[in-house]
DNA sequence: AACTTCCGCAACCGCAAGATG
DNA sequence: ACATCTTGCGGTTGCGGAAGT
């Protein structure tokens, strides 16, 4: 299992190949086959090591190599296979005729990986990223930071960035896998206050027209979403805008909600988690209600989900929190569930 | 137009495992 | 069984062109 000494030889050329060298290599292999790579350079009249010749041939000169941009189908294949195989580039290359492992690896590192990160997915696990800071690129994209930096003071920028962080906390909550026992991330008072007081990406009022309050919608994510087939259990973020429309209708048809929500900033999200529709409302500071439909019928009432999510806990982290370090918690209210009844027509109105 | 920064890609490096004597 | 050679693979580097300032 020793290492090949060929690359250690002194005086052998390195770096980019010239057309003349390529020609020599191709001519030799076409006539004799490559045989022993170690012996090849001398026989072919090349001042290269065998390894360099092998790489040049397998990654570039081989006649069956397909060059040019990756097609959408190839991209999809790479994503699907990578989700299963990981960084097994040669194994992935076996499924893409004419593509080399090196080419696929480069394509992954320069395009697909970044794309996944931008979409808020962990490029290794292909799942939504769970650590808040690793999701910042996505947040920044959402927040249209360029506009923010150009047109707002640093204080405003800080507040808005914090808002997006709060939103992400909330998104994390929605995106949790099934075995996670509905745990809500601990939010400090600042985060909660921001979440409670500022317009949300899911706000029913400003999701369409306010350019300063960007919305997570289908255009935020690249379409088509390549993970639909792999992560069917995740909420369908692509239709979040459509879902927001539904929330808006729910609000309009349930006076209790709008009347009790003075600032019109209640967060309402319809998600489909594990095949079950859920409506999540933030209707009071530090209070969320997760409603699920009692039966699989559009007309059945929406009730607090069972088991209910734990109370949202606010840690005493700022001056607005109790000074004794205690935590405050509230339980999801069933009040809204009692008054929230989705009508069949609501569903039919959705485009 | 000149300079800097960013990005994509070809090529290199080094490890691991199979093949061979 | 062991040492050496060969090949395959994945990670990383650095060059050159494109884009931005």
mmCIF file of C-alpha atoms (C1' of nucleotides) in Angstrom:
data_model
loop_
_atom_site.group_PDB
_atom_site.id
_atom_site.type_symbol
_atom_site.label_atom_id
_atom_site.label_comp_id
_atom_site.label_asym_id
_atom_site.label_seq_id
_atom_site.Cartn_x
_atom_site.Cartn_y
_atom_site.Cartn_z
ATOM 1 C CA UNK A 1 0.000 0.000 0.000
ATOM 2 C CA UNK A 2 2.874 2.336 -0.566
ATOM 3 C CA UNK A 3 2.502 5.643 -2.245
ATOM 4 C CA UNK A 4 3.286 6.110 -5.879
ATOM 5 C CA UNK A 5 6.724 7.650 -6.249
ATOM 6 C CA UNK A 6 6.085 8.872 -9.777
ATOM 7 C CA UNK A 7 5.027 12.385 -8.775
ATOM 8 C CA UNK A 8 8.157 12.816 -6.696
ATOM 9 C CA UNK A 9 10.442 12.541 -9.641
ATOM 10 C CA UNK A 10 12.365 15.721 -10.268
ATOM 11 C CA UNK A 11 12.287 17.583 -13.544
ATOM 12 C CA UNK A 12 8.857 16.444 -14.660
ATOM 13 C CA UNK A 13 6.557 19.094 -15.976
ATOM 14 C CA UNK A 14 3.526 20.194 -13.969
ATOM 15 C CA UNK A 15 0.685 22.535 -14.635
ATOM 16 C CA UNK A 16 -1.548 23.085 -17.634
ATOM 17 C CA UNK A 17 -1.213 20.824 -20.603
ATOM 18 C CA UNK A 18 -0.259 22.232 -23.993
ATOM 19 C CA UNK A 19 -2.081 21.156 -27.163
ATOM 20 C CA UNK A 20 1.104 19.384 -28.273
ATOM 21 C CA UNK A 21 1.187 17.319 -25.104
ATOM 22 C CA UNK A 22 -2.479 16.494 -25.484
ATOM 23 C CA UNK A 23 -1.872 15.381 -29.039
ATOM 24 C CA UNK A 24 1.003 13.128 -28.026
ATOM 25 C CA UNK A 25 -1.031 11.543 -25.270
ATOM 26 C CA UNK A 26 -4.103 10.977 -27.406
ATOM 27 C CA UNK A 27 -2.097 9.558 -30.298
ATOM 28 C CA UNK A 28 -0.257 7.162 -28.052
ATOM 29 C CA UNK A 29 -3.335 5.887 -26.253
ATOM 30 C CA UNK A 30 -5.294 5.526 -29.475
ATOM 31 C CA UNK A 31 -2.492 3.417 -30.910
ATOM 32 C CA UNK A 32 -1.382 1.378 -27.885
ATOM 33 C CA UNK A 33 -3.909 1.871 -25.140
ATOM 34 C CA UNK A 34 -2.690 3.358 -21.923
ATOM 35 C CA UNK A 35 -1.199 0.162 -20.501
ATOM 36 C CA UNK A 36 0.860 1.017 -17.472
ATOM 37 C CA UNK A 37 0.380 4.661 -16.699
ATOM 38 C CA UNK A 38 3.754 4.808 -15.111
ATOM 39 C CA UNK A 39 5.488 3.660 -18.237
ATOM 40 C CA UNK A 40 3.330 5.670 -20.589
ATOM 41 C CA UNK A 41 4.988 9.105 -20.403
ATOM 42 C CA UNK A 42 8.369 7.868 -21.576
ATOM 43 C CA UNK A 43 6.846 5.733 -24.300
ATOM 44 C CA UNK A 44 4.677 8.610 -25.475
ATOM 45 C CA UNK A 45 7.521 11.114 -25.293
ATOM 46 C CA UNK A 46 5.990 13.174 -22.524
ATOM 47 C CA UNK A 47 7.890 14.829 -19.703
ATOM 48 C CA UNK A 48 5.049 14.165 -17.271
ATOM 49 C CA UNK A 49 4.405 11.696 -14.527
ATOM 50 C CA UNK A 50 2.044 8.830 -15.187
ATOM 51 C CA UNK A 51 -0.475 10.159 -12.762
ATOM 52 C CA UNK A 52 -0.680 13.467 -14.532
ATOM 53 C CA UNK A 53 -1.211 11.644 -17.832
ATOM 54 C CA UNK A 54 -3.920 9.478 -16.358
ATOM 55 C CA UNK A 55 -5.792 12.457 -14.933
ATOM 56 C CA UNK A 56 -5.490 14.398 -18.154
ATOM 57 C CA UNK A 57 -6.881 11.469 -20.096
ATOM 58 C CA UNK A 58 -9.689 10.499 -17.748
ATOM 59 C CA UNK A 59 -10.839 14.012 -16.973
ATOM 60 C CA UNK A 60 -10.339 15.756 -20.274
ATOM 61 C CA UNK A 61 -9.103 13.863 -23.320
ATOM 62 C CA UNK A 62 -11.208 10.710 -23.211
ATOM 63 C CA UNK A 63 -13.336 10.669 -26.360
ATOM 64 C CA UNK A 64 -16.570 9.799 -24.553
ATOM 65 C CA UNK A 65 -16.461 12.835 -22.323
ATOM 66 C CA UNK A 66 -19.474 15.067 -22.532
ATOM 67 C CA UNK A 67 -18.607 18.712 -22.211
ATOM 68 C CA UNK A 68 -20.688 21.794 -21.653
ATOM 69 C CA UNK A 69 -23.253 22.864 -19.125
ATOM 70 C CA UNK A 70 -25.071 20.434 -16.938
ATOM 71 C CA UNK A 71 -28.686 19.966 -17.907
ATOM 72 C CA UNK A 72 -31.538 20.327 -15.432
ATOM 73 C CA UNK A 73 -31.956 16.558 -15.493
ATOM 74 C CA UNK A 74 -28.302 16.005 -14.708
ATOM 75 C CA UNK A 75 -28.490 18.546 -11.906
ATOM 76 C CA UNK A 76 -31.497 16.777 -10.464
ATOM 77 C CA UNK A 77 -29.727 13.443 -10.700
ATOM 78 C CA UNK A 78 -26.684 14.795 -8.904
ATOM 79 C CA UNK A 79 -28.807 16.252 -6.137
ATOM 80 C CA UNK A 80 -30.764 13.062 -5.679
ATOM 81 C CA UNK A 81 -27.691 10.862 -5.728
ATOM 82 C CA UNK A 82 -25.758 13.156 -3.446
ATOM 83 C CA UNK A 83 -28.562 12.984 -0.920
ATOM 84 C CA UNK A 84 -28.086 9.236 -0.895
ATOM 85 C CA UNK A 85 -24.397 8.742 -1.579
ATOM 86 C CA UNK A 86 -22.786 11.872 -0.197
ATOM 87 C CA UNK A 87 -19.467 12.909 -1.710
ATOM 88 C CA UNK A 88 -19.018 9.680 -3.631
ATOM 89 C CA UNK A 89 -18.264 11.491 -6.832
ATOM 90 C CA UNK A 90 -17.194 8.488 -8.821
ATOM 91 C CA UNK A 91 -20.333 6.625 -7.833
ATOM 92 C CA UNK A 92 -22.406 9.608 -8.870
ATOM 93 C CA UNK A 93 -20.456 9.890 -12.113
ATOM 94 C CA UNK A 94 -21.389 6.294 -12.941
ATOM 95 C CA UNK A 95 -24.970 7.459 -13.311
ATOM 96 C CA UNK A 96 -24.102 10.356 -15.565
ATOM 97 C CA UNK A 97 -22.660 9.071 -18.824
ATOM 98 C CA UNK A 98 -19.888 11.259 -20.165
ATOM 99 C CA UNK A 99 -19.408 13.203 -16.960
ATOM 100 C CA UNK A 100 -16.315 12.757 -14.833
ATOM 101 C CA UNK A 101 -16.185 12.641 -11.090
ATOM 102 C CA UNK A 102 -13.968 15.706 -11.139
ATOM 103 C CA UNK A 103 -16.449 17.660 -13.207
ATOM 104 C CA UNK A 104 -19.332 16.681 -10.970
ATOM 105 C CA UNK A 105 -17.333 17.545 -7.883
ATOM 106 C CA UNK A 106 -16.491 20.958 -9.295
ATOM 107 C CA UNK A 107 -20.091 21.556 -10.295
ATOM 108 C CA UNK A 108 -21.213 20.630 -6.833
ATOM 109 C CA UNK A 109 -18.700 22.842 -5.078
ATOM 110 C CA UNK A 110 -19.231 25.864 -7.284
ATOM 111 C CA UNK A 111 -22.965 25.728 -7.923
ATOM 112 C CA UNK A 112 -25.128 23.213 -6.163
ATOM 113 C CA UNK A 113 -23.624 23.576 -2.726
ATOM 114 C CA UNK A 114 -24.080 27.327 -2.752
ATOM 115 C CA UNK A 115 -27.563 26.933 -4.083
ATOM 116 C CA UNK A 116 -28.544 24.641 -1.250
ATOM 117 C CA UNK A 117 -27.032 26.958 1.332
ATOM 118 C CA UNK A 118 -28.895 29.902 -0.133
ATOM 119 C CA UNK A 119 -32.103 27.935 0.072
ATOM 120 C CA UNK A 120 -31.457 27.247 3.727
ATOM 121 C CA UNK A 121 -30.559 23.605 3.294
ATOM 122 C CA UNK A 122 -27.558 21.880 4.735
ATOM 123 C CA UNK A 123 -25.594 20.716 1.670
ATOM 124 C CA UNK A 124 -24.447 17.585 3.440
ATOM 125 C CA UNK A 125 -27.713 16.393 4.908
ATOM 126 C CA UNK A 126 -30.038 18.028 2.362
ATOM 127 C CA UNK A 127 -32.248 19.038 5.248
ATOM 128 C CA UNK A 128 -33.178 22.471 6.446
ATOM 129 C CA UNK A 129 -30.338 23.885 8.444
ATOM 130 C CA UNK A 130 -31.036 23.874 12.137
ATOM 131 C CA UNK A 131 -28.389 26.239 13.425
ATOM 132 C CA UNK A 132 -29.495 29.820 13.252
ATOM 133 C CA UNK A 133 -26.220 31.326 12.125
ATOM 134 C CA UNK A 134 -25.705 28.919 9.287
ATOM 135 C CA UNK A 135 -29.035 30.075 7.943
ATOM 136 C CA UNK A 136 -27.974 33.675 7.795
ATOM 137 C CA UNK A 137 -27.300 33.626 4.051
ATOM 138 C CA UNK A 138 -30.900 32.667 3.523
ATOM 139 C CA UNK A 139 -32.038 35.290 5.957
ATOM 140 C CA UNK A 140 -29.978 37.892 4.243
ATOM 141 C CA UNK A 141 -31.449 36.954 0.925
ATOM 142 C CA UNK A 142 -34.883 37.244 2.462
ATOM 143 C CA UNK A 143 -34.146 40.580 3.991
ATOM 144 C CA UNK A 144 -32.735 42.000 0.780
ATOM 145 C CA UNK A 145 -29.833 43.264 2.766
ATOM 146 C CA UNK A 146 -28.510 45.444 0.007
ATOM 147 C CA UNK A 147 -31.546 47.652 0.128
ATOM 148 C CA UNK A 148 -31.378 47.580 3.904
ATOM 149 C CA UNK A 149 -27.778 48.690 4.080
ATOM 150 C CA UNK A 150 -28.221 51.449 1.567
ATOM 151 C CA UNK A 151 -31.367 53.004 2.916
ATOM 152 C CA UNK A 152 -31.431 52.479 6.646
ATOM 153 C CA UNK A 153 -29.475 53.449 9.702
ATOM 154 C CA UNK A 154 -27.436 50.863 11.532
ATOM 155 C CA UNK A 155 -30.004 50.791 14.298
ATOM 156 C CA UNK A 156 -32.746 50.035 11.839
ATOM 157 C CA UNK A 157 -30.588 47.418 10.214
ATOM 158 C CA UNK A 158 -29.935 45.754 13.544
ATOM 159 C CA UNK A 159 -33.595 45.683 14.424
ATOM 160 C CA UNK A 160 -34.595 44.291 11.087
ATOM 161 C CA UNK A 161 -31.904 41.660 11.135
ATOM 162 C CA UNK A 162 -33.130 40.668 14.550
ATOM 163 C CA UNK A 163 -36.599 40.446 13.131
ATOM 164 C CA UNK A 164 -35.434 38.026 10.514
ATOM 165 C CA UNK A 165 -33.705 35.968 13.173
ATOM 166 C CA UNK A 166 -36.942 35.813 15.081
ATOM 167 C CA UNK A 167 -38.737 34.700 11.971
ATOM 168 C CA UNK A 168 -36.203 32.003 11.445
ATOM 169 C CA UNK A 169 -36.746 30.755 14.985
ATOM 170 C CA UNK A 170 -40.357 30.489 14.079
ATOM 171 C CA UNK A 171 -39.615 28.745 10.826
ATOM 172 C CA UNK A 172 -37.401 26.294 12.647
ATOM 173 C CA UNK A 173 -40.292 25.491 14.878
ATOM 174 C CA UNK A 174 -42.460 24.743 11.890
ATOM 175 C CA UNK A 175 -39.850 22.697 10.130
ATOM 176 C CA UNK A 176 -39.019 20.312 12.909
ATOM 177 C CA UNK A 177 -38.946 16.619 12.037
ATOM 178 C CA UNK A 178 -41.667 14.371 13.447
ATOM 179 C CA UNK A 179 -39.735 12.984 16.413
ATOM 180 C CA UNK A 180 -38.895 16.321 17.836
ATOM 181 C CA UNK A 181 -41.721 16.484 20.319
ATOM 182 C CA UNK A 182 -42.770 19.924 19.228
ATOM 183 C CA UNK A 183 -39.985 21.685 21.039
ATOM 184 C CA UNK A 184 -39.987 25.391 20.524
ATOM 185 C CA UNK A 185 -36.626 27.078 20.520
ATOM 186 C CA UNK A 186 -35.976 29.218 23.522
ATOM 187 C CA UNK A 187 -36.326 32.804 22.498
ATOM 188 C CA UNK A 188 -34.979 35.627 24.544
ATOM 189 C CA UNK A 189 -37.236 38.558 25.294
ATOM 190 C CA UNK A 190 -35.674 40.727 22.651
ATOM 191 C CA UNK A 191 -36.365 38.171 19.994
ATOM 192 C CA UNK A 192 -39.896 37.644 21.155
ATOM 193 C CA UNK A 193 -40.572 41.334 21.412
ATOM 194 C CA UNK A 194 -39.317 41.858 17.927
ATOM 195 C CA UNK A 195 -41.318 38.929 16.699
ATOM 196 C CA UNK A 196 -44.410 40.278 18.367
ATOM 197 C CA UNK A 197 -44.094 43.853 17.371
ATOM 198 C CA UNK A 198 -42.868 43.920 13.831
ATOM 199 C CA UNK A 199 -44.445 42.865 10.581
ATOM 200 C CA UNK A 200 -43.675 39.308 9.724
ATOM 201 C CA UNK A 201 -42.876 37.602 6.490
ATOM 202 C CA UNK A 202 -46.130 35.807 7.099
ATOM 203 C CA UNK A 203 -48.084 38.854 8.117
ATOM 204 C CA UNK A 204 -51.450 38.953 6.533
ATOM 205 C CA UNK A 205 -51.276 42.632 5.890
ATOM 206 C CA UNK A 206 -48.003 43.366 4.274
ATOM 207 C CA UNK A 207 -47.038 40.252 2.455
ATOM 208 C CA UNK A 208 -47.696 41.566 -0.972
ATOM 209 C CA UNK A 209 -46.860 45.198 -1.297
ATOM 210 C CA UNK A 210 -44.249 46.334 1.147
ATOM 211 C CA UNK A 211 -40.857 46.059 -0.502
ATOM 212 C CA UNK A 212 -39.145 46.647 2.811
ATOM 213 C CA UNK A 213 -40.716 43.592 4.278
ATOM 214 C CA UNK A 214 -39.726 40.743 2.051
ATOM 215 C CA UNK A 215 -41.746 37.590 1.963
ATOM 216 C CA UNK A 216 -40.716 34.012 1.738
ATOM 217 C CA UNK A 217 -42.430 32.858 -1.367
ATOM 218 C CA UNK A 218 -41.826 30.660 -4.307
ATOM 219 C CA UNK A 219 -39.512 33.137 -5.918
ATOM 220 C CA UNK A 220 -37.319 33.144 -2.857
ATOM 221 C CA UNK A 221 -36.507 29.567 -3.531
ATOM 222 C CA UNK A 222 -35.271 28.286 -6.794
ATOM 223 C CA UNK A 223 -37.931 26.558 -8.720
ATOM 224 C CA UNK A 224 -38.424 23.733 -9.201
ATOM 225 C CA UNK A 225 -37.506 22.714 -5.708
ATOM 226 C CA UNK A 226 -35.314 19.662 -6.224
ATOM 227 C CA UNK A 227 -36.107 18.241 -2.826
ATOM 228 C CA UNK A 228 -39.783 17.676 -3.179
ATOM 229 C CA UNK A 229 -39.278 14.015 -3.818
ATOM 230 C CA UNK A 230 -36.878 13.541 -0.929
ATOM 231 C CA UNK A 231 -38.466 15.627 1.766
ATOM 232 C CA UNK A 232 -42.132 15.134 1.281
ATOM 233 C CA UNK A 233 -42.605 15.418 4.994
ATOM 234 C CA UNK A 234 -41.523 19.020 5.082
ATOM 235 C CA UNK A 235 -43.944 21.894 4.913
ATOM 236 C CA UNK A 236 -44.474 23.011 1.365
ATOM 237 C CA UNK A 237 -42.720 26.325 1.453
ATOM 238 C CA UNK A 238 -43.290 26.874 -2.208
ATOM 239 C CA UNK A 239 -46.931 27.515 -1.593
ATOM 240 C CA UNK A 240 -46.473 29.655 1.459
ATOM 241 C CA UNK A 241 -47.807 32.684 -0.361
ATOM 242 C CA UNK A 242 -50.874 30.771 -1.317
ATOM 243 C CA UNK A 243 -51.212 29.704 2.268
ATOM 244 C CA UNK A 244 -50.889 33.269 3.398
ATOM 245 C CA UNK A 245 -53.842 34.083 1.226
ATOM 246 C CA UNK A 246 -55.809 31.475 3.063
ATOM 247 C CA UNK A 247 -54.789 32.939 6.394
ATOM 248 C CA UNK A 248 -55.903 36.309 5.185
ATOM 249 C CA UNK A 249 -59.266 34.865 4.356
ATOM 250 C CA UNK A 250 -59.465 33.131 7.682
ATOM 251 C CA UNK A 251 -58.778 36.418 9.382
ATOM 252 C CA UNK A 252 -61.363 38.239 7.362
ATOM 253 C CA UNK A 253 -63.917 35.611 8.197
ATOM 254 C CA UNK A 254 -63.170 35.445 11.870
ATOM 255 C CA UNK A 255 -63.737 38.803 13.417
ATOM 256 C CA UNK A 256 -62.625 37.557 16.771
ATOM 257 C CA UNK A 257 -59.147 37.179 15.498
ATOM 258 C CA UNK A 258 -58.824 40.514 13.824
ATOM 259 C CA UNK A 259 -60.600 42.352 16.639
ATOM 260 C CA UNK A 260 -58.336 40.893 19.242
ATOM 261 C CA UNK A 261 -55.255 41.552 17.294
ATOM 262 C CA UNK A 262 -54.844 45.241 17.605
ATOM 263 C CA UNK A 263 -51.754 45.704 15.550
ATOM 264 C CA UNK A 264 -52.864 43.462 12.718
ATOM 265 C CA UNK A 265 -49.569 41.716 12.912
ATOM 266 C CA UNK A 266 -50.771 38.310 13.914
ATOM 267 C CA UNK A 267 -48.801 35.557 12.351
ATOM 268 C CA UNK A 268 -50.777 32.886 10.690
ATOM 269 C CA UNK A 269 -49.273 30.103 8.714
ATOM 270 C CA UNK A 270 -50.909 27.142 7.131
ATOM 271 C CA UNK A 271 -48.540 24.258 6.819
ATOM 272 C CA UNK A 272 -48.880 20.712 5.832
ATOM 273 C CA UNK A 273 -46.736 18.668 8.139
ATOM 274 C CA UNK A 274 -46.677 14.921 7.717
ATOM 275 C CA UNK A 275 -49.832 15.037 5.709
ATOM 276 C CA UNK A 276 -51.732 17.041 8.260
ATOM 277 C CA UNK A 277 -52.715 20.640 7.720
ATOM 278 C CA UNK A 278 -51.894 22.958 10.564
ATOM 279 C CA UNK A 279 -52.685 26.590 11.180
ATOM 280 C CA UNK A 280 -50.250 28.308 13.479
ATOM 281 C CA UNK A 281 -51.234 31.609 15.035
ATOM 282 C CA UNK A 282 -49.305 33.991 17.108
ATOM 283 C CA UNK A 283 -52.137 35.995 18.626
ATOM 284 C CA UNK A 284 -50.673 37.297 21.860
ATOM 285 C CA UNK A 285 -47.173 38.100 22.966
ATOM 286 C CA UNK A 286 -45.408 34.834 23.675
ATOM 287 C CA UNK A 287 -48.454 32.812 22.714
ATOM 288 C CA UNK A 288 -48.877 30.517 19.793
ATOM 289 C CA UNK A 289 -51.754 28.354 18.905
ATOM 290 C CA UNK A 290 -51.321 25.411 16.617
ATOM 291 C CA UNK A 291 -54.593 24.261 15.194
ATOM 292 C CA UNK A 292 -55.230 21.093 13.321
ATOM 293 C CA UNK A 293 -58.370 19.954 11.691
ATOM 294 C CA UNK A 294 -60.267 17.442 13.775
ATOM 295 C CA UNK A 295 -61.167 15.180 10.897
ATOM 296 C CA UNK A 296 -60.031 14.928 7.355
ATOM 297 C CA UNK A 297 -62.865 17.033 6.180
ATOM 298 C CA UNK A 298 -62.682 20.617 4.988
ATOM 299 C CA UNK A 299 -65.690 21.472 7.076
ATOM 300 C CA UNK A 300 -64.604 19.990 10.380
ATOM 301 C CA UNK A 301 -63.504 22.411 13.076
ATOM 302 C CA UNK A 302 -59.901 23.300 13.678
ATOM 303 C CA UNK A 303 -58.729 22.493 17.160
ATOM 304 C CA UNK A 304 -55.558 22.864 19.140
ATOM 305 C CA UNK A 305 -53.148 20.252 17.957
ATOM 306 C CA UNK A 306 -52.774 17.135 20.020
ATOM 307 C CA UNK A 307 -50.409 16.827 21.659
ATOM 308 C CA UNK A 308 -50.297 20.548 22.136
ATOM 309 C CA UNK A 309 -47.020 22.275 21.630
ATOM 310 C CA UNK A 310 -45.282 23.211 24.820
ATOM 311 C CA UNK A 311 -45.600 26.781 26.003
ATOM 312 C CA UNK A 312 -43.299 29.219 24.372
ATOM 313 C CA UNK A 313 -40.704 30.008 26.950
ATOM 314 C CA UNK A 314 -39.070 33.360 27.152
ATOM 315 C CA UNK A 315 -35.785 33.469 28.980
ATOM 316 C CA UNK A 316 -35.118 36.553 31.003
ATOM 317 C CA UNK A 317 -32.362 38.034 28.980
ATOM 318 C CA UNK A 318 -33.089 41.714 28.794
ATOM 319 C CA UNK A 319 -34.361 44.620 30.789
ATOM 320 C CA UNK A 320 -37.847 43.868 29.647
ATOM 321 C CA UNK A 321 -37.714 40.530 31.399
ATOM 322 C CA UNK A 322 -38.028 39.920 35.116
ATOM 323 C CA UNK A 323 -34.847 40.838 36.920
ATOM 324 C CA UNK A 324 -34.884 37.777 39.118
ATOM 325 C CA UNK A 325 -33.972 35.601 36.192
ATOM 326 C CA UNK A 326 -37.237 33.745 36.188
ATOM 327 C CA UNK A 327 -38.858 32.635 33.011
ATOM 328 C CA UNK A 328 -42.294 33.462 31.825
ATOM 329 C CA UNK A 329 -44.458 31.091 29.964
ATOM 330 C CA UNK A 330 -47.945 31.003 28.664
ATOM 331 C CA UNK A 331 -49.954 28.153 27.377
ATOM 332 C CA UNK A 332 -51.514 28.114 23.961
ATOM 333 C CA UNK A 333 -54.970 29.489 24.224
ATOM 334 C CA UNK A 334 -57.916 27.443 23.153
ATOM 335 C CA UNK A 335 -59.896 30.627 22.815
ATOM 336 C CA UNK A 336 -59.007 31.040 19.209
ATOM 337 C CA UNK A 337 -59.602 27.442 18.444
ATOM 338 C CA UNK A 338 -63.126 27.836 19.753
ATOM 339 C CA UNK A 339 -63.725 30.659 17.364
ATOM 340 C CA UNK A 340 -61.813 29.556 14.369
ATOM 341 C CA UNK A 341 -63.824 27.447 12.042
ATOM 342 C CA UNK A 342 -62.728 27.077 8.517
ATOM 343 C CA UNK A 343 -65.483 27.014 6.027
ATOM 344 C CA UNK A 344 -65.470 24.764 3.066
ATOM 345 C CA UNK A 345 -65.699 27.724 0.757
ATOM 346 C CA UNK A 346 -62.373 29.033 1.918
ATOM 347 C CA UNK A 347 -60.626 26.130 0.363
ATOM 348 C CA UNK A 348 -62.518 26.392 -2.856
ATOM 349 C CA UNK A 349 -61.571 30.029 -3.226
ATOM 350 C CA UNK A 350 -57.893 29.341 -3.251
ATOM 351 C CA UNK A 351 -56.496 29.740 -6.726
ATOM 352 C "C1'" DA B 1 -8.518 52.275 -18.721
ATOM 353 C "C1'" DA B 2 -6.494 50.332 -14.726
ATOM 354 C "C1'" DC B 3 -6.926 47.824 -10.854
ATOM 355 C "C1'" DT B 4 -9.097 44.550 -7.639
ATOM 356 C "C1'" DT B 5 -12.034 40.900 -6.443
ATOM 357 C "C1'" DC B 6 -14.618 36.941 -7.538
ATOM 358 C "C1'" DC B 7 -15.450 32.622 -9.679
ATOM 359 C "C1'" DG B 8 -14.972 28.366 -12.353
ATOM 360 C "C1'" DC B 9 -12.262 24.832 -13.598
ATOM 361 C "C1'" DA B 10 -8.183 22.034 -14.541
ATOM 362 C "C1'" DA B 11 -4.734 20.042 -12.191
ATOM 363 C "C1'" DC B 12 -2.301 18.583 -8.182
ATOM 364 C "C1'" DC B 13 -1.784 16.223 -3.670
ATOM 365 C "C1'" DG B 14 -1.996 12.588 -0.662
ATOM 366 C "C1'" DC B 15 -4.438 8.741 1.221
ATOM 367 C "C1'" DA B 16 -6.467 4.177 0.705
ATOM 368 C "C1'" DA B 17 -7.128 -0.141 -1.297
ATOM 369 C "C1'" DG B 18 -6.440 -3.591 -4.786
ATOM 370 C "C1'" DA B 19 -2.972 -6.109 -7.567
ATOM 371 C "C1'" DT B 20 1.200 -8.339 -8.042
ATOM 372 C "C1'" DG B 21 5.461 -10.726 -7.143
ATOM 373 C "C1'" DA C 1 2.545 -12.755 4.930
ATOM 374 C "C1'" DC C 2 4.761 -8.994 3.348
ATOM 375 C "C1'" DA C 3 6.538 -5.202 0.467
ATOM 376 C "C1'" DT C 4 5.977 -2.662 -3.488
ATOM 377 C "C1'" DC C 5 3.469 -0.968 -7.358
ATOM 378 C "C1'" DT C 6 -0.713 0.776 -9.467
ATOM 379 C "C1'" DT C 7 -4.991 2.806 -9.604
ATOM 380 C "C1'" DG C 8 -8.961 5.232 -7.775
ATOM 381 C "C1'" DC C 9 -10.785 8.713 -5.161
ATOM 382 C "C1'" DG C 10 -11.839 13.008 -2.651
ATOM 383 C "C1'" DG C 11 -10.008 17.338 -0.999
ATOM 384 C "C1'" DT C 12 -7.575 21.351 -2.180
ATOM 385 C "C1'" DT C 13 -4.974 24.701 -4.836
ATOM 386 C "C1'" DG C 14 -3.952 28.137 -8.031
ATOM 387 C "C1'" DC C 15 -4.407 30.041 -12.680
ATOM 388 C "C1'" DG C 16 -6.953 32.726 -15.882
ATOM 389 C "C1'" DG C 17 -10.908 35.063 -17.324
ATOM 390 C "C1'" DA C 18 -15.073 37.672 -15.940
ATOM 391 C "C1'" DA C 19 -17.178 41.012 -13.295
ATOM 392 C "C1'" DG C 20 -17.077 44.849 -10.393
ATOM 393 C "C1'" DT C 21 -15.156 49.303 -8.753
#
